[in-house]
């Protein structure tokens, strides 16, 4: 028998049986589909123990690095602790170490986690209101460069979490966060592959982390960021981004304003970030593409990038679903 | 006849499925007659499902049952999925394999397997 701990409860599985079958036969409810390693419905996360190689075959690299595996293809030979994906996060305590307005409606929040926090630049965390509500915020920080976790929080008119962060949070306050989640991050070992990054609004946060991480890891190939906003206020951190592009030649930055009535500052392009990016790079064969921000932009551009010859496995997305956007202007 | 390779092996197994999936999916979402069924769907998950479908059509190892096919497409039937759309899927499947240099005779076998799922897909 092999011991498997699922969501904190121990189970004894017979030798030679898949983790999925073993748990199902003991009445555990798990999602699954084809049971042949194709449909990926039975994806679980390993929180402790080693993952049999066969059970990560065919998974995206980002999933592999995040310890995800296919439970139907996993024949455990030694003890494993596993959990449903995205629910594996334990809540950590963190202290607010810095608050800074980056734009009239965007607050940079710096947090110092109590205890070890493993993450990759571009991932996101859940941040909990003292009364329990949570929102996802992407990490703009890089583990090897920044002591603190850095978030960019946009204030939404009726956003309870964002109002609390903008008005009530103070340096020194303690709050609760989840572990880092998501598979939109820089993958080491592809330094010759050009990167196209498109973000709207605070979709800049994860992209900034990814860019800094890529440059830190010696990325050679071009890295081009298109950051879009309706108006000039939303093009926050533009001077920092211009400085980075001066210091690091592989990196280029294009700021885009979609509102036709706004007077453009020097060096800013008119139009949607995704339209300008795809017009600049009509053939994305061999490129890695990162898309973060408004979910409508992210999903539409994901499809356009795929049709422009980017491989599906090279398109990484982070749609900001939980935010309360108004109707999309077209 | 035990020497004879299975259809899945003749087509090239998992490597052939991987080669076909991006191409096939691209044809589907570039086709205005069917791409509305894919809008708003997570493309990563969708690609995994396409792979499972291709494995089935290649007569490879799979455990899809008629019931899975019914459940998986019921919401699409409600949105108007019909015979014409199934024809288009089979058309793109054939064109994909043709582009990858698969012999006509094998393409016909794949098409007939896919054809066999028509009733379940359309909930009949």
PDB file of N, CA and C in Angstrom, chain A residues 34-36 38-40 57 299 302-303 306-307 309 311-312, chain B residues 14 22 25-26 29-30 39 43 47-48 52 55 61-63:
ATOM      1  N   UNK A  34     -11.063  11.635 -19.678  1.00  0.00           N
ATOM      2  CA  UNK A  34     -10.691  10.549 -20.589  1.00  0.00           C
ATOM      3  C   UNK A  34      -9.925   9.424 -19.906  1.00  0.00           C
ATOM      4  N   UNK A  35      -9.307   9.698 -18.775  1.00  0.00           N
ATOM      5  CA  UNK A  35      -8.472   8.726 -18.050  1.00  0.00           C
ATOM      6  C   UNK A  35      -7.298   8.212 -18.872  1.00  0.00           C
ATOM      7  N   UNK A  36      -6.920   8.908 -19.930  1.00  0.00           N
ATOM      8  CA  UNK A  36      -5.771   8.468 -20.719  1.00  0.00           C
ATOM      9  C   UNK A  36      -4.698   9.545 -20.817  1.00  0.00           C
ATOM     10  N   UNK A  38      -5.105  12.699 -21.756  1.00  0.00           N
ATOM     11  CA  UNK A  38      -5.289  13.669 -22.837  1.00  0.00           C
ATOM     12  C   UNK A  38      -6.065  14.901 -22.395  1.00  0.00           C
ATOM     13  N   UNK A  39      -7.192  14.683 -21.713  1.00  0.00           N
ATOM     14  CA  UNK A  39      -8.130  15.805 -21.529  1.00  0.00           C
ATOM     15  C   UNK A  39      -7.718  16.728 -20.384  1.00  0.00           C
ATOM     16  N   UNK A  40      -6.868  16.263 -19.495  1.00  0.00           N
ATOM     17  CA  UNK A  40      -6.335  17.071 -18.384  1.00  0.00           C
ATOM     18  C   UNK A  40      -7.390  17.525 -17.379  1.00  0.00           C
ATOM     19  N   UNK A  57       3.598  14.138 -18.358  1.00  0.00           N
ATOM     20  CA  UNK A  57       3.799  14.110 -19.803  1.00  0.00           C
ATOM     21  C   UNK A  57       2.671  14.878 -20.488  1.00  0.00           C
ATOM     22  N   UNK A 299      -8.713  37.400 -24.136  1.00  0.00           N
ATOM     23  CA  UNK A 299      -9.227  36.247 -24.888  1.00  0.00           C
ATOM     24  C   UNK A 299      -9.229  36.507 -26.393  1.00  0.00           C
ATOM     25  N   UNK A 302      -5.618  36.378 -27.535  1.00  0.00           N
ATOM     26  CA  UNK A 302      -5.121  35.001 -27.504  1.00  0.00           C
ATOM     27  C   UNK A 302      -5.448  34.309 -28.830  1.00  0.00           C
ATOM     28  N   UNK A 303      -6.678  34.502 -29.276  1.00  0.00           N
ATOM     29  CA  UNK A 303      -7.092  33.881 -30.522  1.00  0.00           C
ATOM     30  C   UNK A 303      -6.342  34.489 -31.710  1.00  0.00           C
ATOM     31  N   UNK A 306      -2.800  33.267 -31.850  1.00  0.00           N
ATOM     32  CA  UNK A 306      -2.778  31.883 -32.348  1.00  0.00           C
ATOM     33  C   UNK A 306      -2.938  31.866 -33.866  1.00  0.00           C
ATOM     34  N   UNK A 307      -3.878  32.697 -34.364  1.00  0.00           N
ATOM     35  CA  UNK A 307      -4.092  32.765 -35.819  1.00  0.00           C
ATOM     36  C   UNK A 307      -2.899  33.410 -36.522  1.00  0.00           C
ATOM     37  N   UNK A 309       0.032  32.586 -35.943  1.00  0.00           N
ATOM     38  CA  UNK A 309       1.045  31.513 -35.958  1.00  0.00           C
ATOM     39  C   UNK A 309       1.827  31.308 -34.662  1.00  0.00           C
ATOM     40  N   UNK A 311       2.327  29.316 -31.343  1.00  0.00           N
ATOM     41  CA  UNK A 311       1.832  28.019 -30.878  1.00  0.00           C
ATOM     42  C   UNK A 311       0.992  28.240 -29.625  1.00  0.00           C
ATOM     43  N   UNK A 312      -0.074  27.462 -29.479  1.00  0.00           N
ATOM     44  CA  UNK A 312      -0.951  27.638 -28.303  1.00  0.00           C
ATOM     45  C   UNK A 312      -0.166  27.520 -27.006  1.00  0.00           C
TER      46      UNK A 312
ATOM     47  N   UNK B  14       0.933   9.375 -30.928  1.00  0.00           N
ATOM     48  CA  UNK B  14       0.745  10.625 -30.191  1.00  0.00           C
ATOM     49  C   UNK B  14       1.420  11.815 -30.888  1.00  0.00           C
ATOM     50  N   UNK B  22      -2.834  21.718 -33.271  1.00  0.00           N
ATOM     51  CA  UNK B  22      -2.800  23.169 -33.491  1.00  0.00           C
ATOM     52  C   UNK B  22      -3.398  23.532 -34.851  1.00  0.00           C
ATOM     53  N   UNK B  25      -7.266  22.937 -34.853  1.00  0.00           N
ATOM     54  CA  UNK B  25      -7.939  23.942 -34.035  1.00  0.00           C
ATOM     55  C   UNK B  25      -7.924  25.301 -34.736  1.00  0.00           C
ATOM     56  N   UNK B  26      -6.787  25.601 -35.390  1.00  0.00           N
ATOM     57  CA  UNK B  26      -6.682  26.877 -36.107  1.00  0.00           C
ATOM     58  C   UNK B  26      -7.722  26.965 -37.218  1.00  0.00           C
ATOM     59  N   UNK B  29     -11.184  27.700 -35.510  1.00  0.00           N
ATOM     60  CA  UNK B  29     -11.497  29.046 -34.995  1.00  0.00           C
ATOM     61  C   UNK B  29     -11.365  30.107 -36.073  1.00  0.00           C
ATOM     62  N   UNK B  30     -10.742  29.777 -37.208  1.00  0.00           N
ATOM     63  CA  UNK B  30     -10.673  30.740 -38.310  1.00  0.00           C
ATOM     64  C   UNK B  30     -11.922  30.645 -39.192  1.00  0.00           C
ATOM     65  N   UNK B  39     -15.930  30.912 -28.760  1.00  0.00           N
ATOM     66  CA  UNK B  39     -15.691  32.203 -28.118  1.00  0.00           C
ATOM     67  C   UNK B  39     -15.900  32.087 -26.607  1.00  0.00           C
ATOM     68  N   UNK B  43      -8.801  28.583 -24.212  1.00  0.00           N
ATOM     69  CA  UNK B  43      -8.195  27.917 -25.365  1.00  0.00           C
ATOM     70  C   UNK B  43      -7.248  26.796 -24.960  1.00  0.00           C
ATOM     71  N   UNK B  47      -7.801  23.115 -26.313  1.00  0.00           N
ATOM     72  CA  UNK B  47      -6.805  22.378 -27.095  1.00  0.00           C
ATOM     73  C   UNK B  47      -6.642  20.960 -26.542  1.00  0.00           C
ATOM     74  N   UNK B  48      -6.703  20.831 -25.207  1.00  0.00           N
ATOM     75  CA  UNK B  48      -6.596  19.497 -24.599  1.00  0.00           C
ATOM     76  C   UNK B  48      -7.767  18.621 -25.031  1.00  0.00           C
ATOM     77  N   UNK B  52      -7.912  15.117 -27.272  1.00  0.00           N
ATOM     78  CA  UNK B  52      -8.640  13.895 -26.909  1.00  0.00           C
ATOM     79  C   UNK B  52      -9.541  13.460 -28.067  1.00  0.00           C
ATOM     80  N   UNK B  55      -7.395  11.955 -30.813  1.00  0.00           N
ATOM     81  CA  UNK B  55      -6.949  10.618 -30.406  1.00  0.00           C
ATOM     82  C   UNK B  55      -8.057   9.597 -30.657  1.00  0.00           C
ATOM     83  N   UNK B  61      -5.788   5.203 -27.992  1.00  0.00           N
ATOM     84  CA  UNK B  61      -6.294   4.828 -26.667  1.00  0.00           C
ATOM     85  C   UNK B  61      -7.124   5.948 -26.045  1.00  0.00           C
ATOM     86  N   UNK B  62      -8.390   5.685 -25.830  1.00  0.00           N
ATOM     87  CA  UNK B  62      -9.259   6.697 -25.217  1.00  0.00           C
ATOM     88  C   UNK B  62     -10.396   5.990 -24.488  1.00  0.00           C
ATOM     89  N   UNK B  63     -11.040   6.748 -23.641  1.00  0.00           N
ATOM     90  CA  UNK B  63     -12.139   6.157 -22.879  1.00  0.00           C
ATOM     91  C   UNK B  63     -13.399   6.989 -23.015  1.00  0.00           C
TER      92      UNK B  63
END
